[in-house]
Coordinates of C-alpha atoms and ligand atoms in Angstrom, one line a residue:
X206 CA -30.9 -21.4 20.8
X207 CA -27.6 -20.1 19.6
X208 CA -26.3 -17.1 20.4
X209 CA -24.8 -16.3 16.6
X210 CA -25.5 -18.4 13.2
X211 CA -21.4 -18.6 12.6
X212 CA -18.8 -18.4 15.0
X213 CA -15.7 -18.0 12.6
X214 CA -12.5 -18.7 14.0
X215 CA -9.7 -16.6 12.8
X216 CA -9.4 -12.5 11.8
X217 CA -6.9 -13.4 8.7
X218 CA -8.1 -13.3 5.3
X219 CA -10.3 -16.5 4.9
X220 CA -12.2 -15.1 8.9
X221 CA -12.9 -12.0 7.0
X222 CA -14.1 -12.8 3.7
X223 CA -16.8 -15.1 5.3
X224 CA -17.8 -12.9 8.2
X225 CA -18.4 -10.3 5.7
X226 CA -20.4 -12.6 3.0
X227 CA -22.5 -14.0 6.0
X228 CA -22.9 -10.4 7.3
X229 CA -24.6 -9.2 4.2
X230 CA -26.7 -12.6 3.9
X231 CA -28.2 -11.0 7.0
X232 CA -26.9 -14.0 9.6
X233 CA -25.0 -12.9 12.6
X234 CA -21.1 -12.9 13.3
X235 CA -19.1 -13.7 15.8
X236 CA -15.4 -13.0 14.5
X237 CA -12.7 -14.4 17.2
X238 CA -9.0 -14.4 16.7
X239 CA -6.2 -15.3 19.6
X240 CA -3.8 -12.7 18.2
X241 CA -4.4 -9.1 19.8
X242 CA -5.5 -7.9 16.1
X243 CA -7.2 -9.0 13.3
X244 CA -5.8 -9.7 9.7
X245 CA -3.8 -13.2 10.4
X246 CA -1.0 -13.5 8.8
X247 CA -1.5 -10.3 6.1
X248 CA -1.3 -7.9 9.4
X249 CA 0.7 -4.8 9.0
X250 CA 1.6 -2.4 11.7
X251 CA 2.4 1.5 11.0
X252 CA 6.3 1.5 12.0
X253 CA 7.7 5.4 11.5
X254 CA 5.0 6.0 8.5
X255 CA 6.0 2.6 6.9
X256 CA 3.4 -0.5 6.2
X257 CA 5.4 -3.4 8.1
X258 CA 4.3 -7.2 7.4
X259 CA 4.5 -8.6 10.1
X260 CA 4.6 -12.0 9.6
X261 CA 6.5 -12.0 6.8
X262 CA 6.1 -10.2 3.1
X263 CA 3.0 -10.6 1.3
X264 CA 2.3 -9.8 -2.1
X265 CA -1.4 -9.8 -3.5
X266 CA -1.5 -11.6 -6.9
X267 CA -4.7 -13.7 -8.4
X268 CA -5.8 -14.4 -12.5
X269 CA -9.4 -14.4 -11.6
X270 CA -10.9 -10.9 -12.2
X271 CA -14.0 -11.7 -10.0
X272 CA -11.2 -12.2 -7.0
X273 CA -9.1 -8.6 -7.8
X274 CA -12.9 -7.0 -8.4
X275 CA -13.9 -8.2 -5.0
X276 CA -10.4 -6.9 -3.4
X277 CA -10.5 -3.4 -4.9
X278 CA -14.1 -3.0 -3.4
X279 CA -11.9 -3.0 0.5
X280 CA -8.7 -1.2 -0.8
X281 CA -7.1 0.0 -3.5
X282 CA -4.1 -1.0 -4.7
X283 CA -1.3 -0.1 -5.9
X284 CA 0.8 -1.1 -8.9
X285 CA 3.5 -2.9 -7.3
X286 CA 5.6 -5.7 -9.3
X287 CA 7.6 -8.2 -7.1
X288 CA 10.8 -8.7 -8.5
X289 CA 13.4 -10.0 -6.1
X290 CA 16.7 -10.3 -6.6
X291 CA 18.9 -13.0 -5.0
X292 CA 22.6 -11.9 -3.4
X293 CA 24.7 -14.7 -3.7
X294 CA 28.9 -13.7 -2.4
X295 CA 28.2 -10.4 -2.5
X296 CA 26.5 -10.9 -6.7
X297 CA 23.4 -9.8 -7.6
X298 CA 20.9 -12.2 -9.5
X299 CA 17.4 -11.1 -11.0
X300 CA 14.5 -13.8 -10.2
X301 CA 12.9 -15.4 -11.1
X302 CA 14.9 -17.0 -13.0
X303 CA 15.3 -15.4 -16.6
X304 CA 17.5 -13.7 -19.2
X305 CA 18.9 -11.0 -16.7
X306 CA 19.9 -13.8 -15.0
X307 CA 21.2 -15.8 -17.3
X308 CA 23.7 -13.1 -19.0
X309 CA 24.8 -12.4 -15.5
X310 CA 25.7 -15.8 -15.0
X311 CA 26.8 -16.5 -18.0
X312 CA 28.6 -13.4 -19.8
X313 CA 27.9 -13.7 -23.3
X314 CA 25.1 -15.5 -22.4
X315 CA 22.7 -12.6 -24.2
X316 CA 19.9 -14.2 -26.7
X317 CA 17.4 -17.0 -25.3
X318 CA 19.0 -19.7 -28.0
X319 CA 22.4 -19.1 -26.2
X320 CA 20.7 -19.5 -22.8
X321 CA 18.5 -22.6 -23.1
X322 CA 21.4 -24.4 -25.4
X323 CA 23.8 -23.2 -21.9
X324 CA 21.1 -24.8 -19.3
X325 CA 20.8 -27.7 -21.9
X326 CA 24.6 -28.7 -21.8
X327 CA 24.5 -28.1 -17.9
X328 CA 21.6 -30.7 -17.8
X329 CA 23.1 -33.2 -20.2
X330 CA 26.6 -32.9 -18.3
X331 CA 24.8 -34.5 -15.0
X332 CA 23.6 -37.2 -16.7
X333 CA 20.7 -38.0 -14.3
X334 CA 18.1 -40.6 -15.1
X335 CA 15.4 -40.3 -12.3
X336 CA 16.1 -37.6 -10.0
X337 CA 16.2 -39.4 -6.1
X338 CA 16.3 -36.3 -4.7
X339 CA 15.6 -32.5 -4.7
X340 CA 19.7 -31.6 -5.2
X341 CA 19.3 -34.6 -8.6
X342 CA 15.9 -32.9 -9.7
X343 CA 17.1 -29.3 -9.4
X344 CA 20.5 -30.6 -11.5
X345 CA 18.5 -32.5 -13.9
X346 CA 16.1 -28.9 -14.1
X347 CA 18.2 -26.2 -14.7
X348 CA 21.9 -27.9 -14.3
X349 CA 24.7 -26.9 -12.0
X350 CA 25.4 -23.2 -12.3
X351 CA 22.4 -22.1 -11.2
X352 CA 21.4 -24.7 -8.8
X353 CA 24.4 -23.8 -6.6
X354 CA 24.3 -20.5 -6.8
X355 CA 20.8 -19.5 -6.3
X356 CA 18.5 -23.0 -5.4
X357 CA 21.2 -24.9 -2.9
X358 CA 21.6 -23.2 0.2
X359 CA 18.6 -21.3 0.0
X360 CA 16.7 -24.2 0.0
X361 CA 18.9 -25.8 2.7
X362 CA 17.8 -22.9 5.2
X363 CA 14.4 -23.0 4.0
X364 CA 13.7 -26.6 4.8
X365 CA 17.1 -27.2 7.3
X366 CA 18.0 -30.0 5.7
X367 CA 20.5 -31.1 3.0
X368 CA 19.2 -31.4 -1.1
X369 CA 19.6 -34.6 -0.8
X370 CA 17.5 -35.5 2.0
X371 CA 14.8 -33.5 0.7
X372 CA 12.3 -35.6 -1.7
X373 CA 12.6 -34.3 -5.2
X374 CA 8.7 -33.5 -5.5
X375 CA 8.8 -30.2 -3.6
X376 CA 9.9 -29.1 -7.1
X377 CA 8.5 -30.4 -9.8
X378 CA 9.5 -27.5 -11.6
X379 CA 12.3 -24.6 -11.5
X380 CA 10.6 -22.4 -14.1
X381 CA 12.6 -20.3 -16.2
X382 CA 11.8 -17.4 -18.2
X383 CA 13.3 -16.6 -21.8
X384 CA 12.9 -13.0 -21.6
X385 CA 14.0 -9.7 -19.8
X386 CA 10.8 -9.9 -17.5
X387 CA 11.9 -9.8 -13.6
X388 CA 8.2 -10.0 -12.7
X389 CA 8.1 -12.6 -10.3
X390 CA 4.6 -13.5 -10.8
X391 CA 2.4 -14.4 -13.8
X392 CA -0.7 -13.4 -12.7
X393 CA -2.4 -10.9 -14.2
X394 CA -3.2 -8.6 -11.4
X395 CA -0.7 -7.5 -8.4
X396 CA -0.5 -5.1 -5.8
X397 CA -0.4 -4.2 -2.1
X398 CA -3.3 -2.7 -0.5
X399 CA -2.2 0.8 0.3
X400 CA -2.4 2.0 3.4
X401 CA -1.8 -1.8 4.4
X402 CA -3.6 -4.9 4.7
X403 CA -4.7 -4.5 8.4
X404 CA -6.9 -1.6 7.3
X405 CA -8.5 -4.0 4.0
X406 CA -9.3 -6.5 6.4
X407 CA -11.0 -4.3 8.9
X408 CA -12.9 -2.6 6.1
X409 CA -13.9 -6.8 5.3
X410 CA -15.1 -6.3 8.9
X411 CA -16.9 -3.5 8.7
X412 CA -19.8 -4.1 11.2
X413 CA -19.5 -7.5 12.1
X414 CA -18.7 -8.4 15.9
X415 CA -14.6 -9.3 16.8
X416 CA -13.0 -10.6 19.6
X417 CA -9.2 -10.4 20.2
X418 CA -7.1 -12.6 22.2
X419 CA -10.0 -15.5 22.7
X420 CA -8.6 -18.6 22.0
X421 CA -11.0 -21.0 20.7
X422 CA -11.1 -23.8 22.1
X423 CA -11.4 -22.4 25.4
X424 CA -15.2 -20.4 24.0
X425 CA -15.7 -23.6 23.2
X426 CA -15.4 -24.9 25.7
X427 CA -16.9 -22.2 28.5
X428 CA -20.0 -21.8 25.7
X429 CA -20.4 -24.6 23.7
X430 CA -24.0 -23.6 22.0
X431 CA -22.6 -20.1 20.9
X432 CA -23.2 -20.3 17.4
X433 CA -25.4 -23.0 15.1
X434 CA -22.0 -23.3 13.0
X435 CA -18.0 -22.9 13.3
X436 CA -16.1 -21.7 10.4
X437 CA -12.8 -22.4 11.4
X438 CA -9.4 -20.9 10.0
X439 CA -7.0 -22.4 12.5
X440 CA -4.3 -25.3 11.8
X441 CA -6.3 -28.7 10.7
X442 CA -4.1 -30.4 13.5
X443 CA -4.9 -28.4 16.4
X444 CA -8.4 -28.4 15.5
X445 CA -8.2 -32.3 16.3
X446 CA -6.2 -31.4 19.9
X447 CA -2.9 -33.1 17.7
X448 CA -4.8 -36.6 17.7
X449 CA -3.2 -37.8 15.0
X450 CA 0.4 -35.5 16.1
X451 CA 1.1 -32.8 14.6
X452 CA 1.9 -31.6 11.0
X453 CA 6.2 -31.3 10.4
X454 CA 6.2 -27.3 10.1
X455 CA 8.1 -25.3 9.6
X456 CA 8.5 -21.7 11.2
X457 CA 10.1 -18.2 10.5
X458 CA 11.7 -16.1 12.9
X459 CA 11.6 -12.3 12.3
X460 CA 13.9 -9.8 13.1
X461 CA 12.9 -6.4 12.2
X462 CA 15.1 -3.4 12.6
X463 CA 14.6 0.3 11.8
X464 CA 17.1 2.0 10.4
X465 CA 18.5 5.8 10.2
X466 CA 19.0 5.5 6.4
X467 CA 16.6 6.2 3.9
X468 CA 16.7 3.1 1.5
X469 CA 18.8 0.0 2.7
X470 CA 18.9 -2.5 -0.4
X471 CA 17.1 -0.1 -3.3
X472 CA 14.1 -3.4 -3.4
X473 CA 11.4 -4.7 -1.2
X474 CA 13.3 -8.4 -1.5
X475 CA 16.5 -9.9 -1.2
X476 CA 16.9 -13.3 -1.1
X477 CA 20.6 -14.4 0.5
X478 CA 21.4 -17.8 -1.4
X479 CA 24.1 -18.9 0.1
X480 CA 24.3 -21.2 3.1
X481 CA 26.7 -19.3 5.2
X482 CA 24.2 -16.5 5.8
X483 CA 21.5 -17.7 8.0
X484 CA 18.4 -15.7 6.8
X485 CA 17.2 -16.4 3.9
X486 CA 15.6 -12.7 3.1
X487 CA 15.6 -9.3 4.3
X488 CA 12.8 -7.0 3.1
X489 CA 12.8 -3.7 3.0
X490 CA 9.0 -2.7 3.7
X491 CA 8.7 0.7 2.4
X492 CA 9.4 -0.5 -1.0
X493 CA 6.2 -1.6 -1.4
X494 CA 4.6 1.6 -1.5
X495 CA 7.3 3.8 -2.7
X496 CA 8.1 4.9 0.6
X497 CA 9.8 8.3 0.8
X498 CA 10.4 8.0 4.7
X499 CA 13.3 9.2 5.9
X500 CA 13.6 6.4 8.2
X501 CA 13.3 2.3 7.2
X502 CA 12.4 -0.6 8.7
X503 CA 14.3 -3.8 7.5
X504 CA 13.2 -7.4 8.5
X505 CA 15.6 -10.4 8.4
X506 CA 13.6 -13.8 8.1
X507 CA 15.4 -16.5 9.8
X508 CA 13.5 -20.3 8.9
X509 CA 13.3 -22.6 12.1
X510 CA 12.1 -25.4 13.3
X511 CA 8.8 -25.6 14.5
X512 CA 7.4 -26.4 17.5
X513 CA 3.9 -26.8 19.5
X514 CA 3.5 -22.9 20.0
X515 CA 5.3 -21.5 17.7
X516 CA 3.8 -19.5 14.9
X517 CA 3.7 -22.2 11.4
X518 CA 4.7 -21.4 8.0
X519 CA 4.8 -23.9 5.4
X520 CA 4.2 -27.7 6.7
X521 CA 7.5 -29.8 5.6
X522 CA 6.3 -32.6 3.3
X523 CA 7.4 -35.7 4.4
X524 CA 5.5 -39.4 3.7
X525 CA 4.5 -39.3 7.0
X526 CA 2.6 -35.9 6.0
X527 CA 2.6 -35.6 2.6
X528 CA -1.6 -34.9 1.7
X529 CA -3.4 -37.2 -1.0
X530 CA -2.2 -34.3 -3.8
X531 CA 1.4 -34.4 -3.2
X532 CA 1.5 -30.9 -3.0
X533 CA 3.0 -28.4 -0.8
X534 CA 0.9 -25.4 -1.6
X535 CA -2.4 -27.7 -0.9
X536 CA -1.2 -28.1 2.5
X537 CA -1.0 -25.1 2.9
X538 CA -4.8 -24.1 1.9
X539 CA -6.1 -26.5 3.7
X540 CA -4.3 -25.0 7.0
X541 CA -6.9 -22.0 5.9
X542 CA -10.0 -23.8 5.7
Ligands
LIG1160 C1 5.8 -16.0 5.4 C2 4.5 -16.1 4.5 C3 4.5 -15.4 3.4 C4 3.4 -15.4 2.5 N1 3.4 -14.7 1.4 C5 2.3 -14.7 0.6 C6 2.2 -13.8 -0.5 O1 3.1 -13.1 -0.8 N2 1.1 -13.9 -1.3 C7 0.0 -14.7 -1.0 O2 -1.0 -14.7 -1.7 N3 0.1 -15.5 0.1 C8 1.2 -15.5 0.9 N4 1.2 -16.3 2.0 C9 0.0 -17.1 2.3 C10 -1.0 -16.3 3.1 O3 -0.5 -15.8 4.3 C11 -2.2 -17.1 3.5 O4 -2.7 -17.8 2.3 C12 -3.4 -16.3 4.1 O5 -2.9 -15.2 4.9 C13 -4.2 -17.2 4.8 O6 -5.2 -16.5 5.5 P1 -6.1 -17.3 6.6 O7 -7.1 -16.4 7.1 O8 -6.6 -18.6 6.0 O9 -5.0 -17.8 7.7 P2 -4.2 -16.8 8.7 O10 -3.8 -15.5 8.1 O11 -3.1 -17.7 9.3 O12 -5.3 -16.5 9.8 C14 -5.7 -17.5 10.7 C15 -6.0 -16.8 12.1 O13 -6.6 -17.8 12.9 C16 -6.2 -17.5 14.2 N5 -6.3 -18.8 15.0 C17 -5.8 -20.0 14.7 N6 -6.1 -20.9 15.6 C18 -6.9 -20.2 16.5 C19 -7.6 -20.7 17.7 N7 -7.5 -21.9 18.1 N8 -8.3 -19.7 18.3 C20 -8.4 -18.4 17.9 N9 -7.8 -18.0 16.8 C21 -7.0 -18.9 16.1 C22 -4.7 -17.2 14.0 O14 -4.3 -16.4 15.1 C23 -4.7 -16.3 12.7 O15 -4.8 -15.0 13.0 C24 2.3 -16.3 2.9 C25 2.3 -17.0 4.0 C26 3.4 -16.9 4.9 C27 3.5 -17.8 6.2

């Protein structure tokens, strides 16, 4: 007889919202994470009054009003809009990309006629059939101005590899906006939890049983008929002890500093797009609760190569590891199921 009905694997977001759906249908929890704290990759420590991410910036944003119903019942959130902007030589750039942009880059560049007949010409002076690579799809998408100053190196650093020896379906498409709108998401709803996304999570986990630092595979080891059922939330190729190798990822190093000044950059995000600089972002975390601090704590994400150990990001799509969708993002969200 099993000790629990689910053993879930993993305090991050998908841990929690099963732990607490299987909590309320009455089973029993076991919640184990190998971090010293809950929340995965949302967690945010209290840093001089400020909500740091942790592992890097997240942004809450869905479509589905079911999904921002059901996050509003752990925290309330706040009306936050992401809207980076991208520092390219010392020049500021709204993203994503759209008419601020454009009549930056372009002076006299002001109604969207002048700016889609500008990426038009771009697009037509590249002449290129089908794109072979991501530097030929990113031409053929938006055409030359902008793909060297704000795709180019900032891709280089992301994936550490030249344009074009990346394949030119990690982007499909380079949208652009033909309005004043710096609102980096679509989505309907957006926000950050205030108060942080630890403390949503561990309202998620309200009464239901957690265990820090216990790896899994050694519980499963030591007690192999703990629960009836795993839900795990881990990587898909540690779960099969790298059988089949191990997924190309890639990784992020942090560097977070706090600083005697009240606001550093006047924005949560700044992306650096040229190659020269070797993060690709520093955010500024108080900005995304309006932080009046006197004090702020910057972080400087640095991309790296990944390996065994080392916490993953994004897994690098290559035909070796590309999934049956072709898609990035899936990848991704199949890490978290
Ligand atoms: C840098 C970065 C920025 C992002 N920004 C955004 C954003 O702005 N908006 C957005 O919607 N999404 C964003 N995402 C995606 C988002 O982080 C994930 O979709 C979400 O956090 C996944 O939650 P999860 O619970 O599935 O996984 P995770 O948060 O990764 O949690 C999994 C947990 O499982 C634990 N675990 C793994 N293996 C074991 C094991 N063997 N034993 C014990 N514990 C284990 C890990 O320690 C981890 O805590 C971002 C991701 C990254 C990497």
């Amino acid at each position: 007889m099993s000790q629990y009905d689910y053993l879930v694997v993993g305090a991050g977001l998908s841990g929690a919202v099963f732990a607490n759906a299987a909590k309320r249908a009455g089973k029993s929890v076991l919640v184990i994470d190998r971090r010293d704290h809950i929340a995965g990759n949302v967690y945010t420590e209290d840093v001089e009054g400020i909500q740091v991410h942790r592992y890097g910036a997240h942004i809450f944003h869905t479509s589905m009003r079911d999904v921002w119903g059901y996050v509003n019942r752990f925290a309330e959130f706040n009306n936050y809009v992401n809207s980076p902007v991208a520092n390219f030589h010392g020049n500021m750039y709204n993203m994503p990309f759209n008419m601020n942009t454009f009549a930056k880059m372009w002076p006299g560049v002001v109604t969207p006629a002048d700016a889609r007949a500008k990426i038009a010409e771009q697009v037509a002076a590249e002449n290129i059939g089908e794109p072979a690579n991501l530097e030929e799809q990113a031409l053929s998408l938006v055409g030359r101005d902008i793909f060297e100053t704000l795709v180019k190196g900032y891709t280089e650093k992301q994936w550490g590899r030249d344009c074009r020896d990346l394949p030119a379906s990690i982007i499909r498409r380079l949208p652009c906006r033909f309005t004043y709108d710096n609102n980096y998401f679509n989505d309907r709803y957006q926000g950050i939890p205030m108060g942080g996304y630890t403390k949503m999570v561990a309202n998620m986990l309200e009464g239901v049983e957690v265990r820090c630092g216990v790896e899994y595979k050694e519980l499963a080891a030591a007690e192999p008929d703990i629960a009836a059922r795993t839900i795990y939330c881990g990587p898909i190729d540690a779960f099969y002890d790298f059988k089949l190798g191990t997924l190309e990822y890639r990784s992020l190093r942090f560097e977070t500093e706090t600083l005697d000044e009240q606001d550093h950059q006047g924005v949560a995000v700044v992306n650096y797009t040229e190659r020269e600089i070797p993060y690709t972002r520093i955010i500024e975390h108080k900005h995304f609760e309006f932080g009046t601090q006197e004090k702020t704590v910057i972080t400087r994400e640095y991309p790296a190569d990944w390996k065994p150990g080392d916490e993953p990001t994004t897994p690098s799509t290559t035909p070796r590891t590309r999934p049956c969708t072709g898609s990035t993002r899936s990848w991704r969200h199949r890490r978290a199921m």
